[in-house]
Amino acid sequence: MELQRQHLIDPAICIRCNTCEEACPIDAITHNDLNYVVDFDKCESCMHCISPCPTGAIDSWRAVAKPWSVEEQLTWDDLPDDQEGDAVEEEDVDREIVAMFDVAEGKDRAKIIPPKTAPKPKLHLYSRNKPAKAVVAGNYRITDKDSDTDIRHIVLDFGATSFPVLEGQSIGILPPGEDEKGKPHHIRLYSIASPRDGERPNRNNLALTIKRVVDGDIKGVGSNYMCDLKKGDEVLVTGPFGQTFLMPDHPEANIIMVATGTGAAPMRAMTMRRQRVHPDAPGKLMLFLGARTPGDQPYFGPLKKLPKEFIDVNLSFSRMADQPKEYVQDRMHKEGEKLAELLKSNNTYVYICGLKGMEKGVEESFAGVCAARGLDWPSLEAEMKESGRYHVETY
Ligand SMILES: Cc1cc2nc3c(=O)[nH]c(=O)nc-3n(C[C@H](O)[C@H](O)[C@H](O)COP(=O)(O)OP(=O)(O)OC[C@H]3O[C@@H](n4cnc5c(N)ncnc54)[C@H](O)[C@@H]3O)c2cc1C
Ligand code: SF4
Ligand code: SF4
């Protein structure tokens, strides 16, 4: 029996973020209120959608005798079992699947490039059907009590459950209850804000940095659930997710980090890792963080205490009564000389994290900084991406 390779999206992992639909150059991805799906008749397996997907839900492939239609996929809660038919000899299926996936493998992986010295991350150990249980060990507000931005530092303890993570990865949270269609809420992703060995060294725990989302009368499901948790509450967790936004493990690496709001979370994890393992590393750390005011800036107090010789911290504020607006990209221009020096080194890695839309301004700053100093940003950026040295995670 002839088998065909079908590109699917795993509805149990997908967070319905629309990133893949935006990335597909030929509109092969579509969605309804329930699911994101790939149209078998359109998909050309170009792999443009694979690396931008934050969860890996898009990287689902099956060898099928009869491709599933868009209409069928739009109703799924989970990926169905493999198709089986009496006429299909198991050995033949195996052989054909291996052949198909060998061809795909090279294409997939070529676009997913973590730093060369990052360890291999564990992925998808826990799913919606088989989540890990964690207990809240602490939930602290880290923005000013007068600020209308409520950002929380939440520590989850995994007890005896193994949940190995790396800096730059995310976890999924399963909010309890159902949506308006009576379906379980889909997972929400949160970046890990602590290093791989725990919020406190060698504790089986991790930290998250979560902003309470409120839009008029509407309260975001996942963020409000998490921000309201009390010490001792149990949380269902999936993941870990993310295989490219990982930090280099060698101490010579220079790391430029640019973040807004809760984008500070992975930068905290990377900074703490460096401080714990290589406090005297020859590689430089340069951090650009943006918020409206110091009161809105997560971890403002601890950031100010970090030694200057360990990390160059640059904070920008856009709503200060007594000074002109300054965004991260403005600050990057001001520090252009230092940035350009770092960008000249092929040991420099860039990480950008925060709200969707910030990437463009940050890229323009890099371009401006380079142009003013005779560096060719377009070719440098392309080279950095190809060698796993330029990473963006926006949401
Ligand atoms: C890789 C990744 C990492 C992330 N890391 C973090 C992190 O570290 N910290 C963090 O805080 N967030 C992070 N996020 C974002 C997070 O996953 C959630 O998207 C965020 O918390 C909002 O989820 P929510 O359930 O609270 O809001 P939702 O319930 O999903 O609502 C989202 C928006 O839709 C609006 N909305 C909801 N329901 C309706 C309705 N019925 N009608 C009209 N509008 C509606 C809400 O007002 C809100 O603006 C990350 C996302 C990704 C993809
Ligand atoms: S999680 Fe992945 S598959 Fe789902 S909508 Fe986002 S990019 Fe697409
Ligand atoms: S593999 Fe290419 S054609 Fe297929 S859905 Fe992804 S981006 Fe679109």
GROMACS .gro file of C-alpha atoms and ligand atoms in nm:
model
  464
    1MET     CA    1   0.000   0.000   0.000
    2GLU     CA    2   0.131   0.342  -0.091
    3LEU     CA    3   0.183   0.572   0.204
    4GLN     CA    4   0.209   0.949   0.202
    5ARG     CA    5   0.370   1.176   0.454
    6GLN     CA    6   0.116   1.408   0.617
    7HIS     CA    7   0.201   1.721   0.810
    8LEU     CA    8  -0.025   1.763   1.117
    9ILE     CA    9  -0.053   1.988   1.422
   10ASP     CA   10  -0.089   1.828   1.763
   11PRO     CA   11  -0.400   1.994   1.916
   12ALA     CA   12  -0.308   1.882   2.267
   13ILE     CA   13   0.013   2.090   2.261
   14CYS     CA   14  -0.081   2.377   2.027
   15ILE     CA   15  -0.142   2.709   2.206
   16ARG     CA   16  -0.330   2.862   1.909
   17CYS     CA   17  -0.081   3.146   1.875
   18ASN     CA   18  -0.115   3.186   1.494
   19THR     CA   19   0.264   3.197   1.444
   20CYS     CA   20   0.263   2.906   1.197
   21GLU     CA   21  -0.018   3.051   0.990
   22GLU     CA   22   0.177   3.376   0.958
   23ALA     CA   23   0.496   3.185   0.870
   24CYS     CA   24   0.350   2.965   0.595
   25PRO     CA   25   0.433   3.126   0.259
   26ILE     CA   26   0.154   2.946   0.071
   27ASP     CA   27  -0.141   2.962   0.315
   28ALA     CA   28  -0.143   2.588   0.378
   29ILE     CA   29  -0.234   2.645   0.744
   30THR     CA   30  -0.582   2.740   0.852
   31HIS     CA   31  -0.782   2.740   1.174
   32ASN     CA   32  -1.126   2.754   1.328
   33ASP     CA   33  -1.225   2.836   1.688
   34LEU     CA   34  -1.094   2.498   1.798
   35ASN     CA   35  -0.780   2.405   1.604
   36TYR     CA   36  -0.494   2.502   1.376
   37VAL     CA   37  -0.451   2.252   1.092
   38VAL     CA   38  -0.241   2.191   0.780
   39ASP     CA   39  -0.409   2.133   0.444
   40PHE     CA   40  -0.255   1.819   0.297
   41ASP     CA   41  -0.335   1.928  -0.059
   42LYS     CA   42  -0.145   2.255  -0.017
   43CYS     CA   43   0.151   2.181   0.212
   44GLU     CA   44   0.483   2.153   0.026
   45SER     CA   45   0.689   2.054   0.332
   46CYS     CA   46   0.904   2.366   0.300
   47MET     CA   47   0.952   2.367   0.682
   48HIS     CA   48   0.920   2.745   0.719
   49CYS     CA   49   0.664   2.697   0.995
   50ILE     CA   50   0.867   2.451   1.205
   51SER     CA   51   1.121   2.658   1.394
   52PRO     CA   52   0.895   2.958   1.479
   53CYS     CA   53   0.640   2.732   1.657
   54PRO     CA   54   0.698   2.782   2.032
   55THR     CA   55   0.561   2.444   2.138
   56GLY     CA   56   0.668   2.198   1.870
   57ALA     CA   57   0.300   2.113   1.803
   58ILE     CA   58   0.363   2.188   1.435
   59ASP     CA   59   0.636   1.925   1.408
   60SER     CA   60   0.393   1.630   1.382
   61TRP     CA   61   0.418   1.396   1.086
   62ARG     CA   62   0.241   1.075   0.997
   63ALA     CA   63   0.270   0.818   0.720
   64VAL     CA   64  -0.085   0.774   0.602
   65ALA     CA   65  -0.266   0.564   0.347
   66LYS     CA   66  -0.547   0.821   0.326
   67PRO     CA   67  -0.466   1.179   0.428
   68TRP     CA   68  -0.690   1.336   0.688
   69SER     CA   69  -0.896   1.623   0.551
   70VAL     CA   70  -0.892   1.975   0.689
   71GLU     CA   71  -1.252   1.925   0.806
   72GLU     CA   72  -1.158   1.613   1.003
   73GLN     CA   73  -0.856   1.779   1.165
   74LEU     CA   74  -1.057   2.083   1.269
   75THR     CA   75  -1.261   1.866   1.508
   76TRP     CA   76  -0.973   1.685   1.682
   77ASP     CA   77  -0.893   1.713   2.053
   78ASP     CA   78  -0.583   1.495   2.010
   79LEU     CA   79  -0.387   1.348   1.722
   80PRO     CA   80  -0.553   1.022   1.622
   81ASP     CA   81  -0.376   0.689   1.646
   82ASP     CA   82  -0.170   0.581   1.347
   83GLN     CA   83  -0.379   0.467   1.056
   84GLU     CA   84  -0.382   0.090   1.030
   85GLY     CA   85  -0.525  -0.127   0.760
   86ASP     CA   86  -0.540  -0.501   0.712
   87ALA     CA   87  -0.376  -0.456   0.376
   88VAL     CA   88  -0.075  -0.277   0.525
   89GLU     CA   89   0.212  -0.499   0.623
   90GLU     CA   90   0.376  -0.356   0.932
   91GLU     CA   91   0.727  -0.402   0.794
   92ASP     CA   92   0.640  -0.215   0.476
   93VAL     CA   93   0.495   0.070   0.678
   94ASP     CA   94   0.806   0.093   0.890
   95ARG     CA   95   1.034   0.096   0.586
   96GLU     CA   96   0.834   0.364   0.410
   97ILE     CA   97   0.807   0.580   0.719
   98VAL     CA   98   1.181   0.567   0.775
   99ALA     CA   99   1.245   0.663   0.412
  100MET     CA  100   1.002   0.956   0.425
  101PHE     CA  101   1.134   1.087   0.751
  102ASP     CA  102   1.497   1.057   0.647
  103VAL     CA  103   1.423   1.301   0.368
  104ALA     CA  104   1.236   1.536   0.602
  105GLU     CA  105   1.488   1.522   0.884
  106GLY     CA  106   1.760   1.720   0.707
  107LYS     CA  107   1.519   1.995   0.610
  108ASP     CA  108   1.362   2.022   0.958
  109ARG     CA  109   1.678   2.036   1.153
  110ALA     CA  110   1.851   2.278   0.916
  111LYS     CA  111   1.614   2.549   1.035
  112ILE     CA  112   1.631   2.474   1.407
  113ILE     CA  113   1.967   2.588   1.530
  114PRO     CA  114   2.049   2.625   1.898
  115PRO     CA  115   2.390   2.755   2.009
  116LYS     CA  116   2.659   2.498   1.935
  117THR     CA  117   2.755   2.455   2.301
  118ALA     CA  118   2.401   2.435   2.442
  119PRO     CA  119   2.317   2.093   2.586
  120LYS     CA  120   2.041   1.894   2.420
  121PRO     CA  121   1.714   1.990   2.588
  122LYS     CA  122   1.450   1.744   2.703
  123LEU     CA  123   1.118   1.803   2.525
  124HIS     CA  124   0.751   1.712   2.575
  125LEU     CA  125   0.806   1.483   2.873
  126TYR     CA  126   0.462   1.571   3.009
  127SER     CA  127   0.148   1.626   2.802
  128ARG     CA  128  -0.211   1.734   2.857
  129ASN     CA  129  -0.311   1.370   2.899
  130LYS     CA  130  -0.016   1.296   3.126
  131PRO     CA  131   0.083   1.620   3.302
  132ALA     CA  132   0.333   1.663   3.584
  133LYS     CA  133   0.203   1.785   3.919
  134ALA     CA  134   0.381   2.074   4.086
  135VAL     CA  135   0.308   2.254   4.411
  136VAL     CA  136   0.330   2.632   4.448
  137ALA     CA  137   0.622   2.708   4.678
  138GLY     CA  138   0.578   3.086   4.657
  139ASN     CA  139   0.391   3.359   4.468
  140TYR     CA  140   0.530   3.713   4.510
  141ARG     CA  141   0.435   4.036   4.338
  142ILE     CA  142   0.750   4.187   4.185
  143THR     CA  143   0.609   4.510   4.047
  144ASP     CA  144   0.537   4.809   4.265
  145LYS     CA  145   0.218   4.780   4.471
  146ASP     CA  146   0.096   5.109   4.321
  147SER     CA  147   0.163   5.001   3.961
  148ASP     CA  148  -0.132   4.875   3.753
  149THR     CA  149   0.102   4.609   3.609
  150ASP     CA  150   0.078   4.301   3.829
  151ILE     CA  151   0.375   4.075   3.756
  152ARG     CA  152   0.441   3.778   3.983
  153HIS     CA  153   0.741   3.563   4.062
  154ILE     CA  154   0.594   3.216   4.107
  155VAL     CA  155   0.799   2.920   4.227
  156LEU     CA  156   0.680   2.568   4.146
  157ASP     CA  157   0.815   2.265   4.329
  158PHE     CA  158   0.811   1.931   4.148
  159GLY     CA  159   0.880   1.716   4.456
  160ALA     CA  160   0.987   1.369   4.345
  161THR     CA  161   0.884   1.422   3.980
  162SER     CA  162   1.172   1.465   3.738
  163PHE     CA  163   1.125   1.782   3.527
  164PRO     CA  164   1.462   1.864   3.366
  165VAL     CA  165   1.483   2.208   3.203
  166LEU     CA  166   1.737   2.442   3.048
  167GLU     CA  167   1.753   2.820   3.059
  168GLY     CA  168   1.543   2.962   2.772
  169GLN     CA  169   1.286   2.680   2.773
  170SER     CA  170   0.919   2.721   2.866
  171ILE     CA  171   0.664   2.510   3.046
  172GLY     CA  172   0.294   2.470   2.976
  173ILE     CA  173   0.027   2.526   3.239
  174LEU     CA  174  -0.314   2.360   3.226
  175PRO     CA  175  -0.568   2.605   3.364
  176PRO     CA  176  -0.856   2.414   3.527
  177GLY     CA  177  -1.208   2.433   3.386
  178GLU     CA  178  -1.345   2.464   3.036
  179ASP     CA  179  -1.383   2.729   2.771
  180GLU     CA  180  -1.716   2.859   2.641
  181LYS     CA  181  -1.742   2.556   2.408
  182GLY     CA  182  -1.712   2.311   2.694
  183LYS     CA  183  -1.358   2.207   2.592
  184PRO     CA  184  -1.070   2.200   2.841
  185HIS     CA  185  -0.870   2.525   2.823
  186HIS     CA  186  -0.568   2.488   2.600
  187ILE     CA  187  -0.227   2.516   2.760
  188ARG     CA  188  -0.056   2.849   2.832
  189LEU     CA  189   0.321   2.877   2.795
  190TYR     CA  190   0.549   3.050   3.047
  191SER     CA  191   0.926   3.100   3.017
  192ILE     CA  192   1.138   2.953   3.291
  193ALA     CA  193   1.298   3.230   3.496
  194SER     CA  194   1.542   3.017   3.696
  195PRO     CA  195   1.853   2.820   3.598
  196ARG     CA  196   1.855   2.448   3.522
  197ASP     CA  197   1.952   2.350   3.877
  198GLY     CA  198   1.653   2.526   4.030
  199GLU     CA  199   1.546   2.858   4.176
  200ARG     CA  200   1.753   2.752   4.474
  201PRO     CA  201   2.048   2.533   4.374
  202ASN     CA  202   1.966   2.165   4.365
  203ARG     CA  203   1.604   2.202   4.465
  204ASN     CA  204   1.363   2.037   4.225
  205ASN     CA  205   1.186   2.364   4.153
  206LEU     CA  206   1.165   2.641   3.898
  207ALA     CA  207   1.049   3.003   3.883
  208LEU     CA  208   0.813   3.178   3.643
  209THR     CA  209   0.751   3.550   3.578
  210ILE     CA  210   0.383   3.596   3.502
  211LYS     CA  211   0.192   3.911   3.415
  212ARG     CA  212  -0.176   3.921   3.506
  213VAL     CA  213  -0.361   3.991   3.180
  214VAL     CA  214  -0.671   4.208   3.222
  215ASP     CA  215  -0.845   4.376   2.931
  216GLY     CA  216  -1.142   4.580   3.053
  217ASP     CA  217  -1.379   4.326   3.205
  218ILE     CA  218  -1.200   4.028   3.050
  219LYS     CA  219  -0.948   3.845   3.262
  220GLY     CA  220  -0.691   3.627   3.085
  221VAL     CA  221  -0.759   3.265   3.182
  222GLY     CA  222  -0.410   3.129   3.241
  223SER     CA  223  -0.235   3.435   3.382
  224ASN     CA  224  -0.511   3.511   3.634
  225TYR     CA  225  -0.525   3.148   3.741
  226MET     CA  226  -0.149   3.149   3.799
  227CYS     CA  227  -0.131   3.493   3.962
  228ASP     CA  228  -0.408   3.396   4.211
  229LEU     CA  229  -0.238   3.074   4.323
  230LYS     CA  230  -0.151   3.034   4.692
  231LYS     CA  231   0.142   2.854   4.846
  232GLY     CA  232   0.062   2.481   4.858
  233ASP     CA  233  -0.178   2.483   4.557
  234GLU     CA  234  -0.129   2.211   4.298
  235VAL     CA  235  -0.068   2.297   3.931
  236LEU     CA  236  -0.071   2.067   3.625
  237VAL     CA  237   0.233   2.125   3.406
  238THR     CA  238   0.329   2.012   3.054
  239GLY     CA  239   0.652   2.037   2.862
  240PRO     CA  240   0.929   2.129   2.870
  241PHE     CA  241   0.911   2.322   2.541
  242GLY     CA  242   1.169   2.502   2.328
  243GLN     CA  243   1.482   2.377   2.159
  244THR     CA  244   1.652   2.682   2.012
  245PHE     CA  245   1.628   2.974   2.258
  246LEU     CA  246   1.901   2.815   2.471
  247MET     CA  247   2.211   2.973   2.615
  248PRO     CA  248   2.563   2.877   2.506
  249ASP     CA  249   2.739   2.676   2.773
  250HIS     CA  250   3.094   2.805   2.716
  251PRO     CA  251   3.221   3.088   2.938
  252GLU     CA  252   3.381   3.275   2.645
  253ALA     CA  253   3.036   3.347   2.498
  254ASN     CA  254   2.927   3.711   2.503
  255ILE     CA  255   2.552   3.735   2.555
  256ILE     CA  256   2.345   4.036   2.449
  257MET     CA  257   1.995   4.017   2.601
  258VAL     CA  258   1.712   4.250   2.500
  259ALA     CA  259   1.375   4.221   2.674
  260THR     CA  260   1.056   4.400   2.763
  261GLY     CA  261   0.814   4.313   3.046
  262THR     CA  262   0.804   3.943   3.129
  263GLY     CA  263   1.064   3.885   2.856
  264ALA     CA  264   1.300   3.939   3.150
  265ALA     CA  265   1.226   3.580   3.261
  266PRO     CA  266   1.466   3.385   3.037
  267MET     CA  267   1.729   3.658   3.078
  268ARG     CA  268   1.711   3.610   3.455
  269ALA     CA  269   1.759   3.236   3.407
  270MET     CA  270   2.063   3.282   3.181
  271THR     CA  271   2.219   3.546   3.405
  272MET     CA  272   2.175   3.330   3.716
  273ARG     CA  273   2.325   3.031   3.536
  274ARG     CA  274   2.634   3.233   3.439
  275GLN     CA  275   2.663   3.374   3.790
  276ARG     CA  276   2.641   3.030   3.952
  277VAL     CA  277   2.873   2.843   3.717
  278HIS     CA  278   3.108   3.100   3.560
  279PRO     CA  279   3.100   3.415   3.776
  280ASP     CA  280   3.441   3.522   3.635
  281ALA     CA  281   3.369   3.421   3.275
  282PRO     CA  282   3.571   3.608   3.011
  283GLY     CA  283   3.254   3.642   2.800
  284LYS     CA  284   3.058   3.964   2.853
  285LEU     CA  285   2.691   3.995   2.948
  286MET     CA  286   2.497   4.297   2.825
  287LEU     CA  287   2.131   4.335   2.922
  288PHE     CA  288   1.874   4.581   2.783
  289LEU     CA  289   1.539   4.586   2.965
  290GLY     CA  290   1.243   4.808   2.896
  291ALA     CA  291   0.939   4.896   3.107
  292ARG     CA  292   0.711   5.194   3.153
  293THR     CA  293   0.853   5.286   3.495
  294PRO     CA  294   1.092   5.130   3.749
  295GLY     CA  295   0.780   5.018   3.941
  296ASP     CA  296   0.668   4.816   3.636
  297GLN     CA  297   1.008   4.654   3.582
  298PRO     CA  298   1.020   4.295   3.706
  299TYR     CA  299   1.323   4.228   3.929
  300PHE     CA  300   1.416   4.599   3.937
  301GLY     CA  301   1.568   4.579   4.287
  302PRO     CA  302   1.783   4.266   4.233
  303LEU     CA  303   1.895   4.391   3.889
  304LYS     CA  304   2.040   4.706   4.038
  305LYS     CA  305   2.248   4.502   4.279
  306LEU     CA  306   2.427   4.294   4.012
  307PRO     CA  307   2.799   4.378   3.998
  308LYS     CA  308   2.893   4.602   3.699
  309GLU     CA  309   3.194   4.388   3.616
  310PHE     CA  310   2.966   4.082   3.588
  311ILE     CA  311   2.689   4.232   3.372
  312ASP     CA  312   2.626   4.559   3.193
  313VAL     CA  313   2.260   4.638   3.281
  314ASN     CA  314   2.077   4.901   3.073
  315LEU     CA  315   1.725   4.991   3.186
  316SER     CA  316   1.495   5.211   2.978
  317PHE     CA  317   1.170   5.365   3.091
  318SER     CA  318   0.905   5.505   2.861
  319ARG     CA  319   0.664   5.676   3.106
  320MET     CA  320   0.872   5.878   3.348
  321ALA     CA  321   0.718   6.210   3.445
  322ASP     CA  322   1.050   6.396   3.463
  323GLN     CA  323   1.241   6.254   3.166
  324PRO     CA  324   1.192   6.189   2.793
  325LYS     CA  325   1.057   5.851   2.681
  326GLU     CA  326   1.328   5.595   2.632
  327TYR     CA  327   1.268   5.251   2.475
  328VAL     CA  328   1.515   4.962   2.462
  329GLN     CA  329   1.604   5.045   2.103
  330ASP     CA  330   1.692   5.407   2.201
  331ARG     CA  331   1.919   5.277   2.471
  332MET     CA  332   2.081   5.033   2.229
  333HIS     CA  333   2.169   5.326   2.003
  334LYS     CA  334   2.328   5.508   2.297
  335GLU     CA  335   2.537   5.201   2.377
  336GLY     CA  336   2.617   5.147   2.007
  337GLU     CA  337   2.994   5.153   2.051
  338LYS     CA  338   2.992   4.867   2.304
  339LEU     CA  339   2.730   4.673   2.108
  340ALA     CA  340   2.925   4.697   1.783
  341GLU     CA  341   3.243   4.575   1.957
  342LEU     CA  342   3.055   4.267   2.080
  343LEU     CA  343   2.886   4.206   1.743
  344LYS     CA  344   3.228   4.187   1.576
  345SER     CA  345   3.304   3.870   1.772
  346ASN     CA  346   3.180   3.534   1.646
  347ASN     CA  347   3.147   3.439   2.012
  348THR     CA  348   2.854   3.680   2.059
  349TYR     CA  349   2.496   3.554   2.100
  350VAL     CA  350   2.180   3.767   2.087
  351TYR     CA  351   1.851   3.693   2.269
  352ILE     CA  352   1.535   3.902   2.224
  353CYS     CA  353   1.225   3.829   2.432
  354GLY     CA  354   0.903   4.011   2.511
  355LEU     CA  355   0.590   4.136   2.345
  356LYS     CA  356   0.521   4.060   1.980
  357GLY     CA  357   0.620   4.357   1.772
  358MET     CA  358   0.938   4.450   1.965
  359GLU     CA  359   1.158   4.250   1.727
  360LYS     CA  360   1.135   4.500   1.442
  361GLY     CA  361   1.253   4.800   1.647
  362VAL     CA  362   1.537   4.599   1.802
  363GLU     CA  363   1.653   4.475   1.461
  364GLU     CA  364   1.645   4.830   1.329
  365SER     CA  365   1.864   4.936   1.622
  366PHE     CA  366   2.116   4.664   1.546
  367ALA     CA  367   2.109   4.772   1.182
  368GLY     CA  368   2.162   5.139   1.277
  369VAL     CA  369   2.438   5.061   1.526
  370CYS     CA  370   2.618   4.852   1.263
  371ALA     CA  371   2.570   5.094   0.974
  372ALA     CA  372   2.721   5.379   1.179
  373ARG     CA  373   3.033   5.170   1.236
  374GLY     CA  374   3.086   5.010   0.896
  375LEU     CA  375   2.938   4.669   0.982
  376ASP     CA  376   2.704   4.497   0.737
  377TRP     CA  377   2.404   4.406   0.956
  378PRO     CA  378   2.199   4.207   0.698
  379SER     CA  379   2.481   3.962   0.631
  380LEU     CA  380   2.585   3.954   0.999
  381GLU     CA  381   2.229   3.881   1.109
  382ALA     CA  382   2.193   3.603   0.851
  383GLU     CA  383   2.523   3.451   0.959
  384MET     CA  384   2.427   3.475   1.328
  385LYS     CA  385   2.095   3.299   1.264
  386GLU     CA  386   2.261   3.024   1.063
  387SER     CA  387   2.517   2.961   1.335
  388GLY     CA  388   2.263   2.958   1.623
  389ARG     CA  389   2.371   3.299   1.758
  390TYR     CA  390   2.053   3.508   1.711
  391HIS     CA  391   1.734   3.411   1.890
  392VAL     CA  392   1.393   3.573   1.918
  393GLU     CA  393   1.099   3.471   2.134
  394THR     CA  394   0.805   3.707   2.129
  395TYR     CA  395   0.444   3.646   2.226
  396LIG     C1  396   0.698   3.096   2.425
  396LIG     C2  397   0.610   3.178   2.514
  396LIG     C3  398   0.656   3.218   2.637
  396LIG     C4  399   0.575   3.296   2.720
  396LIG     N1  400   0.625   3.336   2.839
  396LIG     C5  401   0.551   3.414   2.920
  396LIG     C6  402   0.604   3.459   3.045
  396LIG     O1  403   0.717   3.426   3.083
  396LIG     N2  404   0.524   3.536   3.122
  396LIG     C7  405   0.398   3.575   3.083
  396LIG     O2  406   0.331   3.645   3.160
  396LIG     N3  407   0.346   3.533   2.965
  396LIG     C8  408   0.419   3.452   2.884
  396LIG     N4  409   0.366   3.410   2.765
  396LIG     C9  410   0.226   3.447   2.731
  396LIG    C10  411   0.129   3.346   2.798
  396LIG     O3  412   0.147   3.219   2.740
  396LIG    C11  413  -0.016   3.382   2.781
  396LIG     O4  414  -0.042   3.405   2.645
  396LIG    C12  415  -0.057   3.505   2.863
  396LIG     O5  416  -0.036   3.478   3.001
  396LIG    C13  417  -0.205   3.537   2.841
  396LIG     O6  418  -0.279   3.421   2.867
  396LIG     P1  419  -0.417   3.427   2.943
  396LIG     O7  420  -0.470   3.289   2.948
  396LIG     O8  421  -0.407   3.500   3.073
  396LIG     O9  422  -0.505   3.517   2.848
  396LIG     P2  423  -0.616   3.462   2.747
  396LIG    O10  424  -0.733   3.414   2.822
  396LIG    O11  425  -0.550   3.369   2.652
  396LIG    O12  426  -0.652   3.597   2.675
  396LIG    C14  427  -0.556   3.660   2.590
  396LIG    C15  428  -0.612   3.791   2.537
  396LIG    O13  429  -0.735   3.771   2.473
  396LIG    C16  430  -0.835   3.853   2.531
  396LIG     N5  431  -0.958   3.774   2.544
  396LIG    C17  432  -0.974   3.660   2.614
  396LIG     N6  433  -1.100   3.617   2.606
  396LIG    C18  434  -1.168   3.707   2.527
  396LIG    C19  435  -1.302   3.719   2.481
  396LIG     N7  436  -1.395   3.629   2.515
  396LIG     N8  437  -1.333   3.825   2.401
  396LIG    C20  438  -1.241   3.915   2.368
  396LIG     N9  439  -1.113   3.910   2.408
  396LIG    C21  440  -1.076   3.807   2.487
  396LIG    C22  441  -0.784   3.887   2.670
  396LIG    O14  442  -0.832   4.010   2.714
  396LIG    C23  443  -0.637   3.891   2.647
  396LIG    O15  444  -0.599   4.018   2.601
  396LIG    C24  445   0.444   3.332   2.680
  396LIG    C25  446   0.396   3.289   2.556
  396LIG    C26  447   0.477   3.214   2.473
  396LIG    C27  448   0.424   3.171   2.340
  397SF4     S1  449   0.160   2.649   1.892
  397SF4    FE1  450   0.267   2.602   1.701
  397SF4     S2  451   0.119   2.486   1.584
  397SF4    FE2  452   0.002   2.591   1.742
  397SF4     S3  453  -0.066   2.785   1.646
  397SF4    FE3  454   0.128   2.827   1.754
  397SF4     S4  455   0.284   2.800   1.592
  397SF4    FE4  456   0.095   2.700   1.518
  398SF4     S1  457   0.575   2.300   0.585
  398SF4    FE1  458   0.575   2.489   0.457
  398SF4     S2  459   0.395   2.466   0.325
  398SF4    FE2  460   0.370   2.316   0.490
  398SF4     S3  461   0.248   2.422   0.641
  398SF4    FE3  462   0.461   2.454   0.699
  398SF4     S4  463   0.520   2.651   0.604
  398SF4    FE4  464   0.327   2.581   0.505
   0.00000   0.00000   0.00000
